[in-house]
Coordinates of C-alpha atoms and ligand atoms in Angstrom, one line a residue:
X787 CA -5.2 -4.0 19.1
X788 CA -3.6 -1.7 21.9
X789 CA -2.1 1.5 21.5
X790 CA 0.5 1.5 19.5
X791 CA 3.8 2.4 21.4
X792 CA 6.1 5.7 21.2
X793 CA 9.7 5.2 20.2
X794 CA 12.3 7.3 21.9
X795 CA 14.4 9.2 18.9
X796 CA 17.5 10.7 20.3
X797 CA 18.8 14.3 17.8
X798 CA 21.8 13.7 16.2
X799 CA 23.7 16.5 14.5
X800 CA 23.6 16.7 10.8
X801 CA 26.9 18.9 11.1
X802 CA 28.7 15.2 11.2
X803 CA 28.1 14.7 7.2
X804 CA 29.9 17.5 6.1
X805 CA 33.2 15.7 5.9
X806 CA 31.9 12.7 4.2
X807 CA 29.7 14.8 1.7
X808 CA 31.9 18.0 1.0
X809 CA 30.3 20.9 -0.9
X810 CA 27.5 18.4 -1.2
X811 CA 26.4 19.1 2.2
X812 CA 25.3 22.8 1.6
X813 CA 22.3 21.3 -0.1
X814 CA 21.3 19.1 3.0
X815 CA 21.6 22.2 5.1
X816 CA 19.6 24.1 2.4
X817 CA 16.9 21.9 3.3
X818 CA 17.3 21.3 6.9
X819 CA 16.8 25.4 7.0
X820 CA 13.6 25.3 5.2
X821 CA 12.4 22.5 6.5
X822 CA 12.9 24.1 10.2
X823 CA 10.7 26.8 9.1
X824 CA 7.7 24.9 6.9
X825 CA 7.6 22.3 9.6
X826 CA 7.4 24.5 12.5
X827 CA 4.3 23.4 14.7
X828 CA 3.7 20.7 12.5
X829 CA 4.7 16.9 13.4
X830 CA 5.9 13.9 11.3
X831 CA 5.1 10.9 12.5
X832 CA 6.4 7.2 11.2
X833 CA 4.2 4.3 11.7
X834 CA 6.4 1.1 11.5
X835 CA 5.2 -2.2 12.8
X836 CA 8.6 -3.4 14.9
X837 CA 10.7 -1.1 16.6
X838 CA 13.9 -4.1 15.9
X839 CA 16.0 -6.3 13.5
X840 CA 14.9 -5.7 9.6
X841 CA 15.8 -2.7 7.0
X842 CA 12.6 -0.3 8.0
X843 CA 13.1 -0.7 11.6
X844 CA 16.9 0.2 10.9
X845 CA 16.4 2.7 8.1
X846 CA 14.2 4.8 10.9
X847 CA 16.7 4.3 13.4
X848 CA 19.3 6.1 11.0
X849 CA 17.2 8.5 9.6
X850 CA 15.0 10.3 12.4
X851 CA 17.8 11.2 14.6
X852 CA 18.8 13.9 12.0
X853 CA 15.2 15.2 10.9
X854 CA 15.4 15.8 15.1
X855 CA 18.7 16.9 14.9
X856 CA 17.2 19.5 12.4
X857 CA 14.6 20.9 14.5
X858 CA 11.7 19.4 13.2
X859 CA 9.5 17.5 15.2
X860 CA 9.6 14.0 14.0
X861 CA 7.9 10.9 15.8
X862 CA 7.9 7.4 15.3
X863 CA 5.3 4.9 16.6
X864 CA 4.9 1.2 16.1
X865 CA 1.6 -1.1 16.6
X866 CA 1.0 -3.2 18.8
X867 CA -1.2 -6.4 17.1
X868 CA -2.1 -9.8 18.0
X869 CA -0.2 -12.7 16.6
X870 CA -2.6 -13.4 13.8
X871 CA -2.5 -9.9 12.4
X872 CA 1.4 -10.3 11.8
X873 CA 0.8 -14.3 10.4
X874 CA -1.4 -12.2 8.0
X875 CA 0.5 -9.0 7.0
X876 CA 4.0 -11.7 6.6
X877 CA 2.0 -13.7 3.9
X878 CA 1.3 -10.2 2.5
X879 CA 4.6 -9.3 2.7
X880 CA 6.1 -12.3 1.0
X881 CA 3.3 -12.3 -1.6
X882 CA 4.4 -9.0 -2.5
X883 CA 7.6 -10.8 -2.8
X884 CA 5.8 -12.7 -5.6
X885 CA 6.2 -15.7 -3.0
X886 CA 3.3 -17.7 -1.6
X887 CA 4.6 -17.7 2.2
X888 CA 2.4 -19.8 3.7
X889 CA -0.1 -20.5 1.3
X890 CA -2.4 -19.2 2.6
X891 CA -5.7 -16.7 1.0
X892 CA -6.0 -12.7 0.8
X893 CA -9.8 -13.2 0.6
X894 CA -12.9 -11.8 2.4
X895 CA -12.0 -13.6 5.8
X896 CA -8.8 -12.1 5.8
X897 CA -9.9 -8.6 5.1
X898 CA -11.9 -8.9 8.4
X899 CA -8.9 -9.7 10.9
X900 CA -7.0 -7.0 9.1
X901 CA -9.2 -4.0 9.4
X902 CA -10.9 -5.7 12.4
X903 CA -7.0 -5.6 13.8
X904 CA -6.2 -2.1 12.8
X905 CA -9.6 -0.4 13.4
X906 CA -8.4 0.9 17.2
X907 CA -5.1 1.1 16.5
X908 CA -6.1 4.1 13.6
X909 CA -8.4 5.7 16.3
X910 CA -6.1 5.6 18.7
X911 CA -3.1 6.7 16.2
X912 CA -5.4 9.5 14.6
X913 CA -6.4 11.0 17.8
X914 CA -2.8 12.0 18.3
X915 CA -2.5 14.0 14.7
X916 CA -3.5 17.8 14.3
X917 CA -4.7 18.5 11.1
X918 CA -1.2 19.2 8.5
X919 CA 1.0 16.9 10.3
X920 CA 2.5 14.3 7.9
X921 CA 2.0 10.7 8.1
X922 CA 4.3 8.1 6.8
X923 CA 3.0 5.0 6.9
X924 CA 5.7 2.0 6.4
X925 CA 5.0 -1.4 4.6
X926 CA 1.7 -3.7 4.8
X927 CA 0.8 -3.7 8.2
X928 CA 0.4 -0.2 8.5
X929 CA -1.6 0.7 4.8
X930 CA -4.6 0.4 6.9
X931 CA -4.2 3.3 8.7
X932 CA -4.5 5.9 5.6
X933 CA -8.2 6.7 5.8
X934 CA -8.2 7.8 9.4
X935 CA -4.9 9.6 9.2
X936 CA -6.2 11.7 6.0
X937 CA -9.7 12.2 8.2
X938 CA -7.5 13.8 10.7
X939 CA -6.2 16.6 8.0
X940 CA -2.8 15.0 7.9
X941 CA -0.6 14.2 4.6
X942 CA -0.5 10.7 4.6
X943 CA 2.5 8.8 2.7
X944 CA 2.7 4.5 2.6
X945 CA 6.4 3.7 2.0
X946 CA 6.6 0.7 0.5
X947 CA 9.8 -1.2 1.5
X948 CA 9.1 -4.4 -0.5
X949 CA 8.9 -5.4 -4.5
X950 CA 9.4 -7.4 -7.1
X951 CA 10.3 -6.0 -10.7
X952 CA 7.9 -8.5 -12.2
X953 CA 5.1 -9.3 -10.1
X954 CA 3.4 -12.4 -11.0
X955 CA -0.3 -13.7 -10.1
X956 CA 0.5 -13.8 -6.1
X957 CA 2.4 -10.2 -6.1
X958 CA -0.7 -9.0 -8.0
X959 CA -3.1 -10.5 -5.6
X960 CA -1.6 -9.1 -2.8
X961 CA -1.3 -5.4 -4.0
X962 CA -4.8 -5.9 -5.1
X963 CA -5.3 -7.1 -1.7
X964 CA -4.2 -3.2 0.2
X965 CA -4.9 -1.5 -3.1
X966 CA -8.5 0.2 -1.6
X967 CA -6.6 1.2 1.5
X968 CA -4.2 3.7 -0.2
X969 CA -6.8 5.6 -2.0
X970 CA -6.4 8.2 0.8
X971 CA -3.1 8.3 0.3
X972 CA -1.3 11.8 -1.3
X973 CA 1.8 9.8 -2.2
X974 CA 3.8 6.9 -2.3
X975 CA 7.3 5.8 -1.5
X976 CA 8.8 3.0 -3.5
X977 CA 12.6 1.4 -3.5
X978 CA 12.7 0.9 -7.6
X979 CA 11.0 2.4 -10.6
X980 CA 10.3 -0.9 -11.0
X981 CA 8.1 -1.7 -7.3
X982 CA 5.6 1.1 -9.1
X983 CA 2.4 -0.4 -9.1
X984 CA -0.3 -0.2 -11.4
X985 CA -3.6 1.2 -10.2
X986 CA -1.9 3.8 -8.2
X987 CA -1.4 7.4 -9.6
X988 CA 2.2 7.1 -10.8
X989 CA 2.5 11.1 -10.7
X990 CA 2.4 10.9 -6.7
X991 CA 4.8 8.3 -6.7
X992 CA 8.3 8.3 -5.6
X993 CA 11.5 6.2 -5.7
X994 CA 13.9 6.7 -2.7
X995 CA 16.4 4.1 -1.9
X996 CA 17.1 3.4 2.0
X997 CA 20.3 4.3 3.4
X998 CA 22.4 3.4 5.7
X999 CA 23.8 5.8 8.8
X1000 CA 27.4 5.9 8.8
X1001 CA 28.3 7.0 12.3
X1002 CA 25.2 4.3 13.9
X1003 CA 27.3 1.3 16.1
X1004 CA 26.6 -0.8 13.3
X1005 CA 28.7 1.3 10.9
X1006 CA 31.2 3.6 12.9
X1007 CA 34.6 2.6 12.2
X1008 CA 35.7 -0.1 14.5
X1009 CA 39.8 -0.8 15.1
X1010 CA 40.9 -4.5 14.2
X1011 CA 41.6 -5.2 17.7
X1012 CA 38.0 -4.2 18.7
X1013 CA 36.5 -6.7 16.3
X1014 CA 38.5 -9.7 17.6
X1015 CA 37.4 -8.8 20.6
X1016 CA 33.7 -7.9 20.1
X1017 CA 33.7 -11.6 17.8
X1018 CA 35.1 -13.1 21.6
X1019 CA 32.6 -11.7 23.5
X1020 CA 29.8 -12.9 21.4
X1021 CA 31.3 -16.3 21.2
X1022 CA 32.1 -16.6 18.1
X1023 CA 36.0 -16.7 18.7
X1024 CA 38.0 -17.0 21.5
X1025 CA 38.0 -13.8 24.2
X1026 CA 40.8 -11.5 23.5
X1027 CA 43.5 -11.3 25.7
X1028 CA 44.3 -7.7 25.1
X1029 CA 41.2 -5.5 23.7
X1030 CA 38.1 -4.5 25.3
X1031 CA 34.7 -5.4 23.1
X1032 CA 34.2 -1.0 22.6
X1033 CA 32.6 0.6 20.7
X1034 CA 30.9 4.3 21.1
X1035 CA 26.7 4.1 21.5
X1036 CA 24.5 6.1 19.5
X1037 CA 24.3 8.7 21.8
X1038 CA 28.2 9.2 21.8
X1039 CA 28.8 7.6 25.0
X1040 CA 31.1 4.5 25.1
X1041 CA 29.7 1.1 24.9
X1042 CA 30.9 -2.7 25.8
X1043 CA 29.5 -5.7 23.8
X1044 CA 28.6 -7.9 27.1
X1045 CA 25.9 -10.1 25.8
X1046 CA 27.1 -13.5 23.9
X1047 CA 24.7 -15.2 21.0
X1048 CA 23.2 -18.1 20.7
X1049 CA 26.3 -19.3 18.6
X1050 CA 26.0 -22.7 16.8
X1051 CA 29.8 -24.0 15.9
X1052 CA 32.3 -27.0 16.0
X1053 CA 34.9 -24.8 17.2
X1054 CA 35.6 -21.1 17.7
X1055 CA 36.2 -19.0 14.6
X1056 CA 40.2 -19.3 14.1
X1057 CA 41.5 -15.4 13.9
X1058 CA 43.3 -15.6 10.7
X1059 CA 41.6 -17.7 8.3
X1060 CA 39.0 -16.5 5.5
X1061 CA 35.4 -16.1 6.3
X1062 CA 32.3 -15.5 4.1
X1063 CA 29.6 -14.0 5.8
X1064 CA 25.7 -13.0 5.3
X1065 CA 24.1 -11.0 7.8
X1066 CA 20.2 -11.2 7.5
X1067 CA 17.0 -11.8 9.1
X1068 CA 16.0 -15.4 9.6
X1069 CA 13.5 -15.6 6.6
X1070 CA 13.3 -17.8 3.7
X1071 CA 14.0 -15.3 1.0
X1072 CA 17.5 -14.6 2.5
X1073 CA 18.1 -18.1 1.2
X1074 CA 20.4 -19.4 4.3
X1075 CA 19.7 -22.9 3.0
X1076 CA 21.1 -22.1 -0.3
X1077 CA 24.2 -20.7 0.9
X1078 CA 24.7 -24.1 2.5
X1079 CA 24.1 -26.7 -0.1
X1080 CA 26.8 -24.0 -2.1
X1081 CA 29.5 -24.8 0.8
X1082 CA 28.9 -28.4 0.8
X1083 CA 28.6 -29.2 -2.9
X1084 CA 30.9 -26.1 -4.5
X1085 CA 33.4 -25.0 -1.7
X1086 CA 34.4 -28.3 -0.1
X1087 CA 37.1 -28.7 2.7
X1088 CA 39.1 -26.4 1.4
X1089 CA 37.8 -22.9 0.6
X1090 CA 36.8 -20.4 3.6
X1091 CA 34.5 -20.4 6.2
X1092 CA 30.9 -19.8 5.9
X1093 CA 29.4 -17.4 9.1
X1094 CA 25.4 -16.9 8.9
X1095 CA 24.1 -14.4 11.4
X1096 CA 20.6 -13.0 11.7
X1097 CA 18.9 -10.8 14.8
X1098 CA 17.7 -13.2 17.8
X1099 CA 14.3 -14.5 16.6
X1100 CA 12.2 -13.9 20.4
X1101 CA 12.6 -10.5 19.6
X1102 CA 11.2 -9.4 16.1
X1103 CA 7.0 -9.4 16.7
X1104 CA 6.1 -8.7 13.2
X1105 CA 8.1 -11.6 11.8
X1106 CA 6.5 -14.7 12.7
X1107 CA 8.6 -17.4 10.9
X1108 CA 12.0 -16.3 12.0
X1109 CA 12.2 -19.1 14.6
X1110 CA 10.9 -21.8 11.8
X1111 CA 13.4 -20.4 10.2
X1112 CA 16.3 -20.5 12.3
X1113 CA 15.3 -24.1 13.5
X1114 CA 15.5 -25.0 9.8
X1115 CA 19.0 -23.4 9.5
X1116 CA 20.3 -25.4 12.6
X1117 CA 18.7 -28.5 11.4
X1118 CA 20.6 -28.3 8.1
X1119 CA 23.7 -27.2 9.4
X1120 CA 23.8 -30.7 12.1
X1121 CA 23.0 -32.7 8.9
X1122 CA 25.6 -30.9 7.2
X1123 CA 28.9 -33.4 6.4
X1124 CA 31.5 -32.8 9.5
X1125 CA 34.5 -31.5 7.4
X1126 CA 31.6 -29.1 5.7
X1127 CA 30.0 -28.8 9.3
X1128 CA 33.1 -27.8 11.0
X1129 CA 33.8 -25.1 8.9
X1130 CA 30.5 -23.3 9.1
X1131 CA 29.3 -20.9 12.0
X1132 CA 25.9 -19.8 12.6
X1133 CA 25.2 -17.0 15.4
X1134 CA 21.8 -15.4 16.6
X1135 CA 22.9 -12.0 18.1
X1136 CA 20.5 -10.8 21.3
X1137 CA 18.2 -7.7 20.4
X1138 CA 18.1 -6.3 24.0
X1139 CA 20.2 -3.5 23.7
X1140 CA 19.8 -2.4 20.0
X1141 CA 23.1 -0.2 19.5
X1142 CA 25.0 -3.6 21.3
X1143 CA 23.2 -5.7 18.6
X1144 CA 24.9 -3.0 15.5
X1145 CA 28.1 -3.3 17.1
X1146 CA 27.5 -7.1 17.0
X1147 CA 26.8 -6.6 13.2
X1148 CA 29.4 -4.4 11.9
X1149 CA 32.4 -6.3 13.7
X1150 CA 30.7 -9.3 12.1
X1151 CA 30.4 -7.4 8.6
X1152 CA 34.3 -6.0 8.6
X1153 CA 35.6 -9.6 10.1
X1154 CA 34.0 -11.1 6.5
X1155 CA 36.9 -11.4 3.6
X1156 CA 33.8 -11.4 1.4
X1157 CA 30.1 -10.4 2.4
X1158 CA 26.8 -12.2 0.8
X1159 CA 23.4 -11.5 -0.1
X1160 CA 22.5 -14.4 -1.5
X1161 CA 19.0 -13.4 -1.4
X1162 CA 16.2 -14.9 -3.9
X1163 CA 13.9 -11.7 -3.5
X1164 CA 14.8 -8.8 -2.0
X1165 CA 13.1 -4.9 -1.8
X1166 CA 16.5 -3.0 -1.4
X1167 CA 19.4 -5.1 0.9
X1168 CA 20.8 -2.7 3.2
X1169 CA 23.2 -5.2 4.2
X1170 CA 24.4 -4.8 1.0
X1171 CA 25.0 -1.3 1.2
X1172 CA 26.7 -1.4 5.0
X1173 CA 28.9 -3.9 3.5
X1174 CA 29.8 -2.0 0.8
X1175 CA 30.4 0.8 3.2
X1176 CA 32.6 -1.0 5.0
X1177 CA 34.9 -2.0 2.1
X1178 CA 33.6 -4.8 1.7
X1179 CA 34.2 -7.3 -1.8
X1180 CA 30.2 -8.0 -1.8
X1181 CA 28.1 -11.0 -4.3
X1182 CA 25.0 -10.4 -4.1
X1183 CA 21.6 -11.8 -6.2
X1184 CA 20.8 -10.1 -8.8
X1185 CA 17.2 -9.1 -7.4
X1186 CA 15.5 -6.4 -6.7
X1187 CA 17.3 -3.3 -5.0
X1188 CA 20.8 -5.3 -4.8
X1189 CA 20.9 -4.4 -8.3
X1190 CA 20.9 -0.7 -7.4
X1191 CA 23.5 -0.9 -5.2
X1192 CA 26.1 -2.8 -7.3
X1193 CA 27.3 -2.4 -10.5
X1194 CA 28.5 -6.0 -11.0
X1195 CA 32.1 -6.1 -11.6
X1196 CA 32.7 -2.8 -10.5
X1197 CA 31.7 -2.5 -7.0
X1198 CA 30.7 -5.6 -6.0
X1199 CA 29.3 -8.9 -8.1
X1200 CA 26.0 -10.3 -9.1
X1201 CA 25.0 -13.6 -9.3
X1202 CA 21.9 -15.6 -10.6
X1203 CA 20.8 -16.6 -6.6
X1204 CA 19.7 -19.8 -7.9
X1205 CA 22.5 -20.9 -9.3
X1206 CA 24.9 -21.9 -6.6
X1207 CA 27.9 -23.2 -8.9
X1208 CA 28.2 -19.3 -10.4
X1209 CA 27.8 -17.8 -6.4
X1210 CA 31.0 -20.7 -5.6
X1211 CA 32.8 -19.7 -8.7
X1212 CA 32.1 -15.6 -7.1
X1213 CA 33.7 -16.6 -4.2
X1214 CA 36.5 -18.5 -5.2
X1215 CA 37.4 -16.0 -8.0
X1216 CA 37.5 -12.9 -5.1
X1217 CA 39.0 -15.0 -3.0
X1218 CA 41.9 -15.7 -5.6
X1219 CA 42.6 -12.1 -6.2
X1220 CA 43.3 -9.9 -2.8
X1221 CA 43.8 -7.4 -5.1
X1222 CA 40.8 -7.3 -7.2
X1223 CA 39.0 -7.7 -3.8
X1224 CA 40.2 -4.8 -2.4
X1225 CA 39.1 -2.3 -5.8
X1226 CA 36.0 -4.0 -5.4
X1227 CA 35.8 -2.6 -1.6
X1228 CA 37.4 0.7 -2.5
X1229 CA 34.9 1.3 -4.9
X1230 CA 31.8 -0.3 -3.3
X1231 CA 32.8 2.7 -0.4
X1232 CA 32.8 5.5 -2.8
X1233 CA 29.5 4.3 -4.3
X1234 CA 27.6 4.3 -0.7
X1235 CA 29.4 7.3 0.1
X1236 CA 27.9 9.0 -3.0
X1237 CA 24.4 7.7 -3.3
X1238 CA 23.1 5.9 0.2
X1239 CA 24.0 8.1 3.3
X1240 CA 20.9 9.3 5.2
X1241 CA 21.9 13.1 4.6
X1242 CA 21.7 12.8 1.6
X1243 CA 18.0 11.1 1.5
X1244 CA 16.7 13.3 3.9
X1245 CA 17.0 16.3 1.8
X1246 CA 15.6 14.5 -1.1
X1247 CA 12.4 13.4 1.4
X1248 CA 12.3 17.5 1.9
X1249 CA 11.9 18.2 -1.4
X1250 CA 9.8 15.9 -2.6
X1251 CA 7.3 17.1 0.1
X1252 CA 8.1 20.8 -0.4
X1253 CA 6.5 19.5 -3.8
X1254 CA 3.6 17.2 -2.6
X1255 CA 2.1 19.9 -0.6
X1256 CA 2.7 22.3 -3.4
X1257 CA 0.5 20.4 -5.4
X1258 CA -1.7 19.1 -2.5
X1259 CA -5.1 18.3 -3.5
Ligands
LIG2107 N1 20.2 -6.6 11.4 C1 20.3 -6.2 12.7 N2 20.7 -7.2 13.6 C2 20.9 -8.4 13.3 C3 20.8 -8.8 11.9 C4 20.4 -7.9 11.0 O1 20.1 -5.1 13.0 O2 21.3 -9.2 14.2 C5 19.9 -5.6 10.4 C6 20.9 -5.5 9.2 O3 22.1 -5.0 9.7 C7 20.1 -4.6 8.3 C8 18.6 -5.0 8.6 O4 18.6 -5.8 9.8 O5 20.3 -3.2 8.7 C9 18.1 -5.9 7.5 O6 17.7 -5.1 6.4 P1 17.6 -5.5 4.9 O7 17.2 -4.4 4.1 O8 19.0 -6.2 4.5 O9 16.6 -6.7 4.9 P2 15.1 -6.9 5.5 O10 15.3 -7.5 6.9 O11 14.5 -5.5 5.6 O12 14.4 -7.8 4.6

């Protein structure tokens, strides 16, 4: 209901891929050339609804940098709504899922608070477009906007960040739901072949993974001694005596990690001993839950340690049940058995300083013997892939874009997410084999490295517009 709010994008040189991609990289120069000259004038705007903590947020963050970088002018805004738009577009957002959320309708009432809610924000956004700017419009809360933006002479793409490869009665319901807001729209953006759905024009759709940013905080390489010491300063373990808690900002400049989470443990993480870790938003699909009743019935007193960390839940507007969430997490980890409890760790990293909070992550990710995901639904995972990045042996559910990411056995392992015996048996099996672990990791690298780096998205995102506004209509 206000105007929705600029986010700074700093340029970042694409020049830095070149050694990761090789003679890969002449295409993405190819593109940034053209693109430098089609785009000249003309603006690209991104319409997210949280500037923090969740893959679109993060997958902008990586991405727009570069497209800056480039010389095109790119911009990124995020609304500003009240409280019960967001307790609306999160039951849209897990009914897409195929979950029910909170149970509650998509019906005529509902309708009203949503385009009653985004009715200024869309004349506020659309008196900022000239007509052939392009629009991308990210996830439910924004697929409101379309009309206006199209009014304003502007190609308008929705990117849809969330699926479900069979959508049952409450997926349907809910596409059916922001179905009549897309009819503006010139194309679509969706993680899987499978996410496509029907009622849309399948010819203007397109299937684009997310991708990570290699050289962000939360992926940079980061020295062993530098992880100790960034898992000190955050409280998980104890403060190293020697290192400093460094890492280099995404502007280039060198960084401290001087903010400690809200850290939930028996005792600090022991340096040496092996830890299982998921990184994810406090949300119910990322299963937390799960992952304990696995510890305590599967793993014992024995096996490693378990280490559950999510984003701070004050600061993530658009996610309303994050604190539920994270209440529900502690709750279950006090009622956990004490030699279960004492061998579990939960930590909710600050959001304040957002390239602190990815230096928070990644010493977190390449502390983890093995990395998680044991999500029940999930649109793509980029945890998964900046674990993989990172080397990491990763098990992940075998839903939705995981799938894409590993090829199970090979660089990385699925699992059926509800059945907690087989994720135990994954974890003990990887844990057993240091060797097999690290092929796993080699070759979980070389697959992000070849398929889910932002250069190499970007210039597909080129092309496929090159093409859209060939064909425009
Ligand atoms: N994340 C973060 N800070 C945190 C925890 C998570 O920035 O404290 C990031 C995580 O690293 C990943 C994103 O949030 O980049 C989550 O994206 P994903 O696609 O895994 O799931 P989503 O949240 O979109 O469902």
């Amino acid at each position: 209901m206000a105007r929705p709010k600029f986010v700074q994008i700093p340029s970042h040189s694409l020049e830095r891929f070149e050694p990761l991609l090789g003679k890969d990289f002449s295409a993405v120069q190819k593109a940034a050339k053209k693109s430098r000259r089609r785009y000249d004038g003309r603006a690209i705007w991104h319409v997210s609804s949280t500037l923090r903590g969740g893959g679109v947020a993060e997958m902008l963050r990586s991405l727009l940098p570069y497209v800056r970088g480039a010389g095109v002018d790119t911009r990124w805004v995020v609304l500003r709504e009240r409280a019960e738009f967001f307790a609306l577009t999160k039951r849209i957002h897990n009914n897409l899922h195929g979950d029910p959320g909170d149970g509650g309708e998509l019906g005529p009432a509902e309708r009203q608070i949503y385009e009653h809610s985004l009715a200024t924000s869309a004349r506020h956004f659309s008196s900022l477009l000239q007509p052939r700017d392009v629009v991308f419009l990210h996830d439910p809360q924004t697929a409101g906007l379309a009309a206006q933006a199209k009014a304003a002479g502007a190609t308008v793409v929705w990117r849809c960040h969330i699926g479900t490869d069979q959508p049952n009665e409450v997926a349907l319901s809910a596409q059916d739901f922001l179905r009549p807001y897309l009819r503006d729209a010139d194309a679509f953006v969706f993680s899987r072949r499978q996410y496509l759905w029907q009622g849309i024009d399948h010819g203007r759709a397109w299937t684009m993974t997310p991708s990570i940013d290699p050289f962000s905080p939360k992926n940079q390489e980061l020295e062993a001694g530098a992880v100790e010491a960034i898992l000190g300063a955050i409280g998980l373990g104890a403060r190293s005596p020697v290192a400093a808690p460094a890492f280099t900002r995404a502007d280039g400049t060198p960084g401290r990690v001087e903010r400690s989470a809200e850290v939930i443990q028996e005792e600090p993480l022991p340096p040496d001993v092996p830890v299982v870790v998921q990184v994810s938003r406090w949300d119910r699909l990322k299963d937390h839950r799960g992952l304990l009743t696995c510890f305590e019935r599967h793993l014992g007193d024995q096996g490693p340690r378990l280490l559950l960390a999510g984003p701070s839940t004050t600061a993530i507007a658009d996610d309303p049940e994050g604190s539920a969430v994270w209440a529900d997490v502690r709750s279950a980890w006090r009622k956990l058995p004490d030699r279960i409890r004492r061998r579990v760790h939960l930590a909710s990293l600050p959001m304040d300083d957002l390239d602190e909070n990815g230096a928070m992550v990644n010493a977190i990710q390449r502390r983890a013997n093995i990395v998680v995901q044991k999500s029940i639904a999930e649109g793509f995972g980029l945890t998964v892939a900046e674990a993989m990045w990172k080397g990491k042996p990763v098990i992940g559910g075998r839903v939705g874009g995981i799938q894409d990411q590993i090829i199970d056995g090979v660089s990385g392992v699925l699992v059926d997410p509800a059945d907690l015996e087989a994720v135990a048996a994954a974890i003990i099996a990887i844990g057993a084999d240091p060797a097999g672990a690290g092929a796993l990791g080699e070759r979980a690298r070389e697959r992000v490295s070849g398929r889910f780096l932002g250069a190499i998205r970007l210039a597909e995102y080129a092309e496929k517009l090159t093409e859209l506004e060939g064909t425009a209509r």
